[in-house]
């Protein structure tokens, strides 16, 4: 079905689309609250180390697999390995795409609704807003629908075109809000929170949070970059393109920190507010500003834009599987997968109004949405990344993958050797240890070794 496959029209188009996938609620909603509850600057240092030492080498695995095979995660493994249990790792990626889309779409729907709420009901809390199923479900449906419509238009006309317009707009709007926050009296305390690390607050949980956040933020571990890499021509330089994507994503996460914390500290907010941080604290801050409703609306437009380029990639992974390997049309695939994500996400949309759904808990995560995020947004991405790292390094072979990375004037031979060491040893081992720390028995084993 090669005729159904698209190709990016330029490397810049790919970089924008891949950065669009990476930059999303993960950067603007999740990064600030996770950094806020994990000590600020110390967490950020760990996060940067994870991006550079673990995520970037791993990103090259996904890009090499994608471009070499020109397939979705399942098809890529089938092509490289001809079937067997490794195919299940690809299938896990496809399933993870649908499941992350399901709850991510709910939060994206709130962000979208907040554009209008800024004008219509500025003092309404997130609790009251999200507990109204008559708001939450239609907003969720609208967001899935927008995603379906972009992905239905295909790679060049839909995804690439949307990213080209939306991503520069996002950067511009963020810079505007940062300038506003930094000029408030008392903003420097927020800057300090972001740049003066206190390592005494770091625990294994902080490391896990940093690694999980880095994978989620860079869209890694479920084959999104295999899929996006599959639309790249041989002439593209994977090394520099991948580095640009990581740089943009990390830059936007840091900018989100600088957009939120200086203003938050200036106006006496609490950095450890958790998931509602930007939905509660920011509107409170905006309310104290001149033209506050307008600034709030701009902020939530920005957040919706960032979320849309990410939901598009979450949908594209399963859609590319059905198009490549099940020979479905793109139109049928987007509607079926989008519909499935909507149904799976309904409990997440209903959770704020349902004590039963709120009472679900697993390994420290609470509520249906929190548990979904733990399973799919944390564990599944880390497991997927560890296995795909082992697959690239040892099964497909780092030299074969390295040959793909060298195409298009990419990596040097020495670069491949250096990268190969990371994907064969450092990355899988580090991810394994972090995963181990999730379980009580694992924590005890680690403690015994680490003393
Ligand atoms: N990277 C996105 C964000 O930071 O919001 C979320 C995401 C998109 C995760 C696509 C995984 C993925 F495949």
PDB file of C-alpha atoms in Angstrom, residues 1 4 71-72 74-75 78 87 91 94 318-330 332-333 337:
ATOM      1  CA  UNK A   1       0.000   0.000   0.000  1.00  0.00           C
ATOM      2  CA  UNK A   4      -1.283   5.469   0.636  1.00  0.00           C
ATOM      3  CA  UNK A  71       6.413   1.563   8.261  1.00  0.00           C
ATOM      4  CA  UNK A  72       4.403   2.005  11.438  1.00  0.00           C
ATOM      5  CA  UNK A  74       4.224  -3.019  14.016  1.00  0.00           C
ATOM      6  CA  UNK A  75       5.112  -3.063  10.313  1.00  0.00           C
ATOM      7  CA  UNK A  78       7.676  -7.258  11.023  1.00  0.00           C
ATOM      8  CA  UNK A  87       5.912  -7.644  16.984  1.00  0.00           C
ATOM      9  CA  UNK A  91       1.440  -3.582  18.967  1.00  0.00           C
ATOM     10  CA  UNK A  94      -0.235   1.212  18.696  1.00  0.00           C
ATOM     11  CA  UNK A 318      -2.543   3.557  15.055  1.00  0.00           C
ATOM     12  CA  UNK A 319      -3.872   5.006  11.782  1.00  0.00           C
ATOM     13  CA  UNK A 320      -0.575   4.292   9.990  1.00  0.00           C
ATOM     14  CA  UNK A 321      -0.759   0.723  11.290  1.00  0.00           C
ATOM     15  CA  UNK A 322      -4.248   0.188   9.879  1.00  0.00           C
ATOM     16  CA  UNK A 323      -3.318   1.867   6.582  1.00  0.00           C
ATOM     17  CA  UNK A 324       0.005  -0.028   6.117  1.00  0.00           C
ATOM     18  CA  UNK A 325      -0.734  -3.423   7.544  1.00  0.00           C
ATOM     19  CA  UNK A 326      -4.513  -3.833   7.534  1.00  0.00           C
ATOM     20  CA  UNK A 327      -5.019  -2.098   4.213  1.00  0.00           C
ATOM     21  CA  UNK A 328      -7.768   0.135   5.547  1.00  0.00           C
ATOM     22  CA  UNK A 329      -8.296   3.500   3.902  1.00  0.00           C
ATOM     23  CA  UNK A 330      -7.023   6.532   5.831  1.00  0.00           C
ATOM     24  CA  UNK A 332     -11.899   4.561   7.704  1.00  0.00           C
ATOM     25  CA  UNK A 333      -8.851   4.321  10.005  1.00  0.00           C
ATOM     26  CA  UNK A 337      -9.516   4.805  15.896  1.00  0.00           C
TER      27      UNK A 337
END
